[in-house]
CSV table of C-alpha atoms in Angstrom, one decimal:
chain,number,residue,atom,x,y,z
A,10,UNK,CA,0.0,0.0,0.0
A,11,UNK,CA,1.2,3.5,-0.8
A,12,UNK,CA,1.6,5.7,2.4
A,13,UNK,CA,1.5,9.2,2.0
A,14,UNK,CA,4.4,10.9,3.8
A,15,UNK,CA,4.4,14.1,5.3
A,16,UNK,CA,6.8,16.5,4.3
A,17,UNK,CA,8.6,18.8,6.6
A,18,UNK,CA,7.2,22.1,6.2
A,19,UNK,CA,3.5,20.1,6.9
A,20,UNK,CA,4.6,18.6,10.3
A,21,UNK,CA,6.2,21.9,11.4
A,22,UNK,CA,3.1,23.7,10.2
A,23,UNK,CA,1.5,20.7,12.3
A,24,UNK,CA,3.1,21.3,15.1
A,25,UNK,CA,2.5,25.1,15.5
A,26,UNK,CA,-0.8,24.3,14.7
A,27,UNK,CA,-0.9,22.2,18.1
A,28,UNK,CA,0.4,24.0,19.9
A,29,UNK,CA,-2.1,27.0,19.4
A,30,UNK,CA,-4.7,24.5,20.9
A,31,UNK,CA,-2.5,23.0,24.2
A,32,UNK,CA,-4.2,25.2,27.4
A,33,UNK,CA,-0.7,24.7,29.0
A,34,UNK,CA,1.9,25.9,26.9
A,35,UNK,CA,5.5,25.8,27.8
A,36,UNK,CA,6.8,29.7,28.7
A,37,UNK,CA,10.1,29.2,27.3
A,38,UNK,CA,10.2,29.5,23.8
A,39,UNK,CA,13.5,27.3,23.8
A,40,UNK,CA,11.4,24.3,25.2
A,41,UNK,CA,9.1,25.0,21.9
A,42,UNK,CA,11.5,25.5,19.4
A,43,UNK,CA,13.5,22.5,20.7
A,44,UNK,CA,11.8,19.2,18.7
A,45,UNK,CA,12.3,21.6,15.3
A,46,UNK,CA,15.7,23.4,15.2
A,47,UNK,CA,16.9,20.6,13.1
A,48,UNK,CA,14.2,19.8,10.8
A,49,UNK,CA,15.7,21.7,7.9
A,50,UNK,CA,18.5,19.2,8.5
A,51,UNK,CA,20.5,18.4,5.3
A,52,UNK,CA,18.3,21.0,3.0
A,53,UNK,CA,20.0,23.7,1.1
A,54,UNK,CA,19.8,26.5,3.3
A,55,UNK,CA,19.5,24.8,6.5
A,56,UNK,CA,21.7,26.8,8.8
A,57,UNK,CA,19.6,30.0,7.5
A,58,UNK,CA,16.5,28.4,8.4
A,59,UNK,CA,18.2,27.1,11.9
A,60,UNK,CA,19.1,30.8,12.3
A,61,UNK,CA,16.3,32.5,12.1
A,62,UNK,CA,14.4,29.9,14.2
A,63,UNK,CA,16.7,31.0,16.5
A,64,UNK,CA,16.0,34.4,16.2
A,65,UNK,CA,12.3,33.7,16.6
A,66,UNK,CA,13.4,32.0,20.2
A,67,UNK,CA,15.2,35.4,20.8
A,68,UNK,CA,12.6,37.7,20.1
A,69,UNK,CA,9.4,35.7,20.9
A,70,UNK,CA,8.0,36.7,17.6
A,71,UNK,CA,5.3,34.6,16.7
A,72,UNK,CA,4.2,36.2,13.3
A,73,UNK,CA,7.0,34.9,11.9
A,74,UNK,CA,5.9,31.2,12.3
A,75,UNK,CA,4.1,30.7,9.2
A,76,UNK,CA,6.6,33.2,6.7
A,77,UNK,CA,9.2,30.0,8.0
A,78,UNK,CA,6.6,27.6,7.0
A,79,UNK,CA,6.6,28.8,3.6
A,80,UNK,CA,10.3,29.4,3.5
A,81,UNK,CA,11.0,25.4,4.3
A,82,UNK,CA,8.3,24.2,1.9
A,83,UNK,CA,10.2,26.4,-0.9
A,84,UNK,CA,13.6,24.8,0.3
A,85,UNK,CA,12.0,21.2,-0.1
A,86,UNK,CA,10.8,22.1,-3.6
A,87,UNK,CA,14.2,23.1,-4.6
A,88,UNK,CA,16.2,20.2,-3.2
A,89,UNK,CA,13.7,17.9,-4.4
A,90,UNK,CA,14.1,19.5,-8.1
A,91,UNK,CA,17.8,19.2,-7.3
A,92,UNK,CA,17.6,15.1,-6.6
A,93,UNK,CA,15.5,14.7,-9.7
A,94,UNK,CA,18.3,16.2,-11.8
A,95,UNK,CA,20.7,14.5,-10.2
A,96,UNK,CA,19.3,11.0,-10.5
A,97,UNK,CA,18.5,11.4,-14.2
């Protein structure tokens, strides 16, 4: 059977979709941030992305969250396009 996988910028959109829900949130926006500092992990532009989560920890600005959403699904489109030429 074919199992759909969900790509990155989905579960991180996912996850700050949860966490809008959760009654008890953590106060520390390092304990948030945590599980997803590394999820650009291995894409071209991944410290970038790892940076300016980090500045998002810094300055506890949340509007930001879903320009980075759209910023990691753009990355995945362009490594993706990158494996495809590379395999052919």
């Amino acid at each position: 059977p074919k199992v759909s996988i969900m790509s990155r910028s989905d579960a991180l959109k996912a996850y700050f979709q949860t966490l809008n829900t959760l009654d008890n949130l953590p106060n520390s926006m390092h304990r948030i941030l945590k599980p997803v500092l590394n999820i650009s992990h291995g894409l071209t532009g991944a410290r970038a992305f790892k940076q300016s989560l980090l500045c998002l920890k810094n300055t506890h600005d949340t509007s930001a969250i879903n320009a980075l959403c759209r910023k990691l699904k753009e990355m995945e489109k362009y490594d993706s396009f990158s494996a495809e030429i590379l395999v052919n």
